[in-house]
mmCIF file of C-alpha atoms and ligand atoms in Angstrom:
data_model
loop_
_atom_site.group_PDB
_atom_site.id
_atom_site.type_symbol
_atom_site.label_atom_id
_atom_site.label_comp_id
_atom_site.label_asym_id
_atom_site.label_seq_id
_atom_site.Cartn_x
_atom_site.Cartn_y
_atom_site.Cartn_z
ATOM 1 C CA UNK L 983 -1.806 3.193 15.142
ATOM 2 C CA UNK L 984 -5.491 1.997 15.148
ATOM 3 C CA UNK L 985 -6.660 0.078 12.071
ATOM 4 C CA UNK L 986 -8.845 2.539 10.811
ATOM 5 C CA UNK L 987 -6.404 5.642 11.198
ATOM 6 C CA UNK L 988 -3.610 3.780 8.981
ATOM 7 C CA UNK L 989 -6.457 3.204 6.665
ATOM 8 C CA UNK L 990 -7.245 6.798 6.884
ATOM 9 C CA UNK L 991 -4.085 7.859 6.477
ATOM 10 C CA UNK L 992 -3.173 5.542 2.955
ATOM 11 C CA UNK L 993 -6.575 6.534 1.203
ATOM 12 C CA UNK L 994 -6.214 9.964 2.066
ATOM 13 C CA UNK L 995 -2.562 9.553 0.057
ATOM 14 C CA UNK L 996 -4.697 8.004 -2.648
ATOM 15 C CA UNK L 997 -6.287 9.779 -5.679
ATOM 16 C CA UNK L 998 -10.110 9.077 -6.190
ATOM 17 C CA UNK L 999 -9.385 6.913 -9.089
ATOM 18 C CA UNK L 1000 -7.133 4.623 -7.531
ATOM 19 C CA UNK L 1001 -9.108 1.853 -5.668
ATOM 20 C CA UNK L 1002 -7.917 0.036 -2.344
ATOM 21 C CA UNK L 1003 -7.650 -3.995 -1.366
ATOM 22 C CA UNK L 1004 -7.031 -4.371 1.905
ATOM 23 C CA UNK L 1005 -5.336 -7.438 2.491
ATOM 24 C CA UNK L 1006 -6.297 -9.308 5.724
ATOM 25 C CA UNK L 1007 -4.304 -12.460 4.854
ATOM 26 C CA UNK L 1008 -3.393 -13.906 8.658
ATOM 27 C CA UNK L 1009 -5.368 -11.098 10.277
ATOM 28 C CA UNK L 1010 -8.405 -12.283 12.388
ATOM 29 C CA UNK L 1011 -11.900 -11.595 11.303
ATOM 30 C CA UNK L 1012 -12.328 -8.897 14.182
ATOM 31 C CA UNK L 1013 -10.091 -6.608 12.284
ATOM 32 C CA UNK L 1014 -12.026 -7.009 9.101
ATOM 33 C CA UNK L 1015 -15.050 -6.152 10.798
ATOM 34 C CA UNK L 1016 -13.090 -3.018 12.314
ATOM 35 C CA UNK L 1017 -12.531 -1.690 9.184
ATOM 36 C CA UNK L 1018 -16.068 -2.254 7.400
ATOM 37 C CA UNK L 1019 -17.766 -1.454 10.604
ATOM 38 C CA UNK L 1020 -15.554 1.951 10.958
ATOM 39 C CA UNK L 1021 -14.412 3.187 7.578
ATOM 40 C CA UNK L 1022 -17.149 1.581 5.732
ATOM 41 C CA UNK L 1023 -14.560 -0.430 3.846
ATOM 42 C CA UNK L 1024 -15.779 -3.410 2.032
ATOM 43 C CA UNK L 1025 -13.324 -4.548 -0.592
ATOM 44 C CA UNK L 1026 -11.032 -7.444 1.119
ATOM 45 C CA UNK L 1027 -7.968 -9.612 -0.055
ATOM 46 C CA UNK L 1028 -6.866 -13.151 0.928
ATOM 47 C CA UNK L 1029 -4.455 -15.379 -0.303
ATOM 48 C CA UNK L 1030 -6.048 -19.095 0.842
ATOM 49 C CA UNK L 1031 -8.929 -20.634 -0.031
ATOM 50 C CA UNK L 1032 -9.486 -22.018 3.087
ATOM 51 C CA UNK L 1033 -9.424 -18.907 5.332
ATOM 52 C CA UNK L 1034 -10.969 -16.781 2.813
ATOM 53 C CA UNK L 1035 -14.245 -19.410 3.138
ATOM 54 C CA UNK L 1036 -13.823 -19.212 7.126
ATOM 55 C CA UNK L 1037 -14.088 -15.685 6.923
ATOM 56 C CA UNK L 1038 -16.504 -15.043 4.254
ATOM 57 C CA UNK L 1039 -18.946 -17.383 6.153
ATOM 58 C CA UNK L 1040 -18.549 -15.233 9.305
ATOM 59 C CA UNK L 1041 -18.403 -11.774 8.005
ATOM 60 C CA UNK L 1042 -21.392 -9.296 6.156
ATOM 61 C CA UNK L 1043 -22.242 -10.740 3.071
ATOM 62 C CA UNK L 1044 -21.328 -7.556 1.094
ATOM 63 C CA UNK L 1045 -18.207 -7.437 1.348
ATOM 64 C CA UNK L 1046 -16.274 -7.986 -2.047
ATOM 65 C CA UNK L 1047 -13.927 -10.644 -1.572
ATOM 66 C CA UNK L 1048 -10.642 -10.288 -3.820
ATOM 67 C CA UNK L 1049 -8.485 -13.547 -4.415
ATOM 68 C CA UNK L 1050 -5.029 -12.073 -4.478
ATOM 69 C CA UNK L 1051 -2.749 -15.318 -3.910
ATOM 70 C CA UNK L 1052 -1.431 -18.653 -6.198
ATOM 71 C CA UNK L 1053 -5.361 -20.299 -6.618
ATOM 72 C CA UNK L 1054 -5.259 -24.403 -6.515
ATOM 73 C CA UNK L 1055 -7.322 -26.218 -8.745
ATOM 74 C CA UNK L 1056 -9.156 -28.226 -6.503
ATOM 75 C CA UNK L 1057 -10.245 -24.881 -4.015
ATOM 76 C CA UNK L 1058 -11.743 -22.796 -6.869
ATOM 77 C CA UNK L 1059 -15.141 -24.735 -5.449
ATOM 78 C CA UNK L 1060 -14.821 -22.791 -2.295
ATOM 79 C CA UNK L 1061 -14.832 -19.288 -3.905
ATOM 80 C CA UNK L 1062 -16.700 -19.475 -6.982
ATOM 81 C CA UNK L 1063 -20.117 -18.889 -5.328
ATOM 82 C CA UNK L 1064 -19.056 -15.575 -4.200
ATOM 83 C CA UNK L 1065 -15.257 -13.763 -5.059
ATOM 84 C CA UNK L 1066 -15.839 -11.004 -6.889
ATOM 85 C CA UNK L 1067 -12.623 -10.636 -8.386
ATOM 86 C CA UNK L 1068 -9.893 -13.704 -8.669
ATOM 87 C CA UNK L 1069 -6.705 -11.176 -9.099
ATOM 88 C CA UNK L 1070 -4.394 -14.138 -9.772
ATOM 89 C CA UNK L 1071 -5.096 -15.967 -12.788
ATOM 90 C CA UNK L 1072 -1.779 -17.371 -13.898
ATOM 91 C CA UNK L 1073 -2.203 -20.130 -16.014
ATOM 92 C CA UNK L 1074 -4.601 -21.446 -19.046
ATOM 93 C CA UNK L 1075 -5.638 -24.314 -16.882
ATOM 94 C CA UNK L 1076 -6.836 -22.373 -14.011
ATOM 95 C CA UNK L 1077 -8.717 -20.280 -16.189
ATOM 96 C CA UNK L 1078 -10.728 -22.983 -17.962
ATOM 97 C CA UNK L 1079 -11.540 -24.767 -14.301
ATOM 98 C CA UNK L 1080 -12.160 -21.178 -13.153
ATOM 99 C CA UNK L 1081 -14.948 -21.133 -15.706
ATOM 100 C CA UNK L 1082 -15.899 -24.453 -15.049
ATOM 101 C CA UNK L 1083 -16.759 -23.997 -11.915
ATOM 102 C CA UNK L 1084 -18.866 -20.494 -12.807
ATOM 103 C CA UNK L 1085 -20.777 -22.495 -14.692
ATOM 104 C CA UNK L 1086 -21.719 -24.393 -12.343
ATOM 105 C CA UNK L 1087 -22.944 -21.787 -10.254
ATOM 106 C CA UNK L 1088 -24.105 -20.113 -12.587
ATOM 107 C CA UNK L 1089 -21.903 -16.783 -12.187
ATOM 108 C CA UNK L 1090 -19.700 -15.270 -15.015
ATOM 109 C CA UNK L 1091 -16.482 -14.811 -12.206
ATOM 110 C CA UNK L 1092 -14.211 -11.314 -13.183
ATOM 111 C CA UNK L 1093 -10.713 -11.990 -13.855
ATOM 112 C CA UNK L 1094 -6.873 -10.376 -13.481
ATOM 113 C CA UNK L 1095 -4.697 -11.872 -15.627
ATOM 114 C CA UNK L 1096 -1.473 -11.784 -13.159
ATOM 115 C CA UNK L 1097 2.164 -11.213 -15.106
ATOM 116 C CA UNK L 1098 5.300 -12.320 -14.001
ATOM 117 C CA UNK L 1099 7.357 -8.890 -13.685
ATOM 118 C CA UNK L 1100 9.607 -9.564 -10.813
ATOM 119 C CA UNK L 1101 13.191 -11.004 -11.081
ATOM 120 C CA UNK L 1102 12.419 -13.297 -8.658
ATOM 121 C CA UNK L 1103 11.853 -16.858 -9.878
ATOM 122 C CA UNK L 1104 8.862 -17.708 -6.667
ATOM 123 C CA UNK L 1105 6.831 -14.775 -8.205
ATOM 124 C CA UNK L 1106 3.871 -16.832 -10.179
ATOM 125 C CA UNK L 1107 2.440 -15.276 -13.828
ATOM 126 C CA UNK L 1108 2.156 -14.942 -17.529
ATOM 127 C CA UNK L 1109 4.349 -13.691 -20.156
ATOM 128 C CA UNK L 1110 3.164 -11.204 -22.509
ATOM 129 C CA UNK L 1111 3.681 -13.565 -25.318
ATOM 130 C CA UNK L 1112 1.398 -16.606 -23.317
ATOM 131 C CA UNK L 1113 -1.302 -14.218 -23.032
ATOM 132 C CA UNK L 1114 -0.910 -13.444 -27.063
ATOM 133 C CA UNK L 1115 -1.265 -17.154 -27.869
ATOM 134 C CA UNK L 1116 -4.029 -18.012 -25.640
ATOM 135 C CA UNK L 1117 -5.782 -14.810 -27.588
ATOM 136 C CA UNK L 1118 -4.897 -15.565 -30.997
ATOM 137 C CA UNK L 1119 -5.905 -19.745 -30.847
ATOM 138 C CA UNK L 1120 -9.293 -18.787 -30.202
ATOM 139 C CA UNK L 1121 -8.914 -20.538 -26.971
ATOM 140 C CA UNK L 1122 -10.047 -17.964 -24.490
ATOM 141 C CA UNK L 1123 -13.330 -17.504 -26.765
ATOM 142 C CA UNK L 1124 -14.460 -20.553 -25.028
ATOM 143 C CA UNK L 1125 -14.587 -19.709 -21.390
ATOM 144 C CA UNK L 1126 -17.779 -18.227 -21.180
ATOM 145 C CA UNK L 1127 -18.455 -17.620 -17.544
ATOM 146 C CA UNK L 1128 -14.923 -15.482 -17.309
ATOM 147 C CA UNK L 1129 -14.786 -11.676 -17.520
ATOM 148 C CA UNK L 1130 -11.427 -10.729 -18.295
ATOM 149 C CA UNK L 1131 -10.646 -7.487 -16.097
ATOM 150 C CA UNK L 1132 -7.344 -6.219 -16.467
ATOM 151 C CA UNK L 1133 -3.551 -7.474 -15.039
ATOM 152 C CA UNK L 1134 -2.119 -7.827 -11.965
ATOM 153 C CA UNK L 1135 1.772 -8.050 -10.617
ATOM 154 C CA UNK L 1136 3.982 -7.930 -7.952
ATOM 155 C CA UNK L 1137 7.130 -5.889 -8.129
ATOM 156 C CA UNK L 1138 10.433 -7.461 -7.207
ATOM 157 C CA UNK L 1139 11.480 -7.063 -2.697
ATOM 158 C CA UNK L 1140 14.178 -5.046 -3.517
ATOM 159 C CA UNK L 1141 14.627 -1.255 -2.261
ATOM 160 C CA UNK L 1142 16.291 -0.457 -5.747
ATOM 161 C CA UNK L 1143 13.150 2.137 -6.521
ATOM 162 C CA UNK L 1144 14.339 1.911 -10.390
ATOM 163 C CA UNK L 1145 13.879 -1.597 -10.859
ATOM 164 C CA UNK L 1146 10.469 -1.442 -8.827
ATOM 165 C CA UNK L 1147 9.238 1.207 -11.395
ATOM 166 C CA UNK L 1148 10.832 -0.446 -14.557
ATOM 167 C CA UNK L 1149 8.684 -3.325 -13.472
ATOM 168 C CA UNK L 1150 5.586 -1.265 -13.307
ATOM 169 C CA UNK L 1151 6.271 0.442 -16.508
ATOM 170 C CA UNK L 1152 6.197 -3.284 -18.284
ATOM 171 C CA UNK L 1153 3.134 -4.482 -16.775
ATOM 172 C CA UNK L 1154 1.021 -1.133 -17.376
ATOM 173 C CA UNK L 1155 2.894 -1.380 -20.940
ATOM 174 C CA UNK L 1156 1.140 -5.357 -20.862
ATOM 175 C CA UNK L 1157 -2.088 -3.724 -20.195
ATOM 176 C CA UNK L 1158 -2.125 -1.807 -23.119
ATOM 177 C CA UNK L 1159 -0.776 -3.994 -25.493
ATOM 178 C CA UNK L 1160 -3.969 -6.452 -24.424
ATOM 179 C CA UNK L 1161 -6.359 -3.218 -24.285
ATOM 180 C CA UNK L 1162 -4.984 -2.466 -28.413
ATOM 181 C CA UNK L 1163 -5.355 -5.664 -29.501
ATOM 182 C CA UNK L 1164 -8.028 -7.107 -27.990
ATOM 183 C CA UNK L 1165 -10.220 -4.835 -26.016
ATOM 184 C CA UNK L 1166 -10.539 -1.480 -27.351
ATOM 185 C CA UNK L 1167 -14.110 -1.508 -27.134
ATOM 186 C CA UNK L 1168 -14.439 -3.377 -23.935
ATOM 187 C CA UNK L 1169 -14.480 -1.064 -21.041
ATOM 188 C CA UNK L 1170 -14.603 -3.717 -18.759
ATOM 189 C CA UNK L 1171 -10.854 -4.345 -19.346
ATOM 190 C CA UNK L 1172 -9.432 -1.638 -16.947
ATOM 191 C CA UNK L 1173 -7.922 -2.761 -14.217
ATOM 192 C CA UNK L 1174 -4.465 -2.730 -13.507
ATOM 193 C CA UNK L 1175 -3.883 -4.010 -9.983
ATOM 194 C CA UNK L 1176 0.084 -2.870 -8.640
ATOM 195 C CA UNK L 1177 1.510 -1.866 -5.373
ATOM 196 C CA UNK L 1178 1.552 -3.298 -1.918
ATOM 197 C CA UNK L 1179 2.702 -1.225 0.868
ATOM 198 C CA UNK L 1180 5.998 -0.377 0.512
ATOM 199 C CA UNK L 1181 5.743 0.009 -3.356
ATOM 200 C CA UNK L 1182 2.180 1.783 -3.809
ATOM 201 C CA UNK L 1183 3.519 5.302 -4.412
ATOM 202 C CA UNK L 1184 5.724 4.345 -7.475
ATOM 203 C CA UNK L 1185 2.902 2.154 -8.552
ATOM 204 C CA UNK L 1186 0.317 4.841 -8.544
ATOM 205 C CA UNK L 1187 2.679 7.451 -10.899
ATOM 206 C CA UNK L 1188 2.851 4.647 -13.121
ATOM 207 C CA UNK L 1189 -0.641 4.121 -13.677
ATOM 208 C CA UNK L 1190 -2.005 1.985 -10.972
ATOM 209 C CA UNK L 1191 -5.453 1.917 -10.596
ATOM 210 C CA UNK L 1192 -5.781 -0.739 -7.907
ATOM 211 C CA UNK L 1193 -3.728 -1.039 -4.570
ATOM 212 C CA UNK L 1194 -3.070 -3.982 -2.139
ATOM 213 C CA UNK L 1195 -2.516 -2.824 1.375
ATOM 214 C CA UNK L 1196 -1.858 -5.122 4.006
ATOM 215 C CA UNK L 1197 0.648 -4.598 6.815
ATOM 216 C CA UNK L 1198 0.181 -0.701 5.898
ATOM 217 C CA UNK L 1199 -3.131 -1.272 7.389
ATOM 218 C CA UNK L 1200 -3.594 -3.846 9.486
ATOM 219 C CA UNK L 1201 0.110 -3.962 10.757
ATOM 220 C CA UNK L 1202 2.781 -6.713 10.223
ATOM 221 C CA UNK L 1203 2.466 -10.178 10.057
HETATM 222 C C1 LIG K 2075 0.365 -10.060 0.990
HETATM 223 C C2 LIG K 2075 0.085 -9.473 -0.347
HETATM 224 C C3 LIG K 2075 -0.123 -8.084 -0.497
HETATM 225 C C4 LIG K 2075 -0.025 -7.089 0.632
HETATM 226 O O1 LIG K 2075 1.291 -6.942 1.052
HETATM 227 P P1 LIG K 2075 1.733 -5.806 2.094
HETATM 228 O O2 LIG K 2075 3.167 -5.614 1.826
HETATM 229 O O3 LIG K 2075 1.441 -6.344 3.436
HETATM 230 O O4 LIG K 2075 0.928 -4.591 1.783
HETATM 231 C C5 LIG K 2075 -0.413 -7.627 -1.769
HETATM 232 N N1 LIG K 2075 -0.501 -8.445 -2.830
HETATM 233 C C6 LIG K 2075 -0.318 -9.768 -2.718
HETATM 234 C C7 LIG K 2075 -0.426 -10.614 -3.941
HETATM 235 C C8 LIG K 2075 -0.003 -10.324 -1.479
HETATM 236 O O5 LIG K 2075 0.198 -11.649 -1.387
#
């Protein structure tokens, strides 16, 4: 199928509300330009620093870039200037050089806090309880040039459908817990990024509002 029909085809799945990365991580920047060109598609995912910068330099500059993959210290440089949403954000660290560098540019840089909710040990993220303490020492109060966003997560490969939704369940749970305690008057804080492609149904009926599509659109890697 063409690019822009298996984009077709997923959005058209897709309730309004629910808002669509599409993640060109390997994929050449022909096919990104397919899809904005085409479908009028502008909100993009990559995983490396390095490719995302290769591609951003080459591609319209409205596209919203979305940094979806473990973020490096030492690259946050690269993106600052320009991501418009860094969905990853898994430690305390990468948060305060995250704000670091949008200081230095001069940008306040919108964040996803991403939680670990996935059996599998590889699978990067926060605990519910390290997101408490960073909250409740005052040490997030600090980081000026960060807009905390919402949460992120990526379900467990398994084709169990249970355990895929149990896992959704806790991280929309995490969301609200955060939203309670410390954002109830901050609509800003409403993201909650879940589901790839073979997990975006169960992630929608439990109360996904952001999607990650990558070989659903642009075809395996
Ligand atoms: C690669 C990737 C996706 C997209 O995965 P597909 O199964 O190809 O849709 C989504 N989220 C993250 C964090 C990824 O690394």
């Amino acid at each position: 199928m063409k690019i822009i029909d298996s984009f077709k085809a997923i959005k058209s799945s897709v309730p309004e509300r629910v808002g669509i990365v599409a993640v060109s991580k390997t994929k050449p920047a022909t096919m990104i330009e397919e899809l904005y060109f085409d479908a009028g598609h502008k909100v993009f995912g990559e995983n490396k620093a390095q490719e995302l910068d290769a591609k951003h330099a080459i591609l319209p500059a409205d596209i919203e870039w979305h940094f979806i993959g473990h973020l490096q210290s030492n690259k946050i440089k690269y993106i600052a200037p320009y991501i418009s949403l860094i969905q990853s954000v898994d430690s305390f660290k990468l948060l305060t050089e995250i704000n670091k560098e949008a200081l230095k540019c001069d940008r306040i840089i919108p964040c996803l806090f991403q939680f670990h909710i996935a059996t599998e040990e590889t699978k990067y993220g926060f605990s519910i309880g390290e997101v408490y303490r960073m909250f409740d020492d005052g040490r997030l109060d600090e980081l000026s040039n960060i807009s905390v966003r919402g949460v992120m997560g990526m379900a467990s490969l398994t084709s169990d459908e249970r355990q895929i939704r149990s896992e959704f369940k806790t991280l929309f749970n995490n969301y609200n817990l955060l939203k309670n305690k410390y954002f109830l008057h901050k609509p800003e804080f409403h993201e909650i990024s879940m589901g790839m492609t073979d997990d975006y149904q169960i992630a929608i009926e439990e109360g996904s509002t952001l999607i990650r599509i990558g070989s659903g659109i642009f075809g395996e890697r």
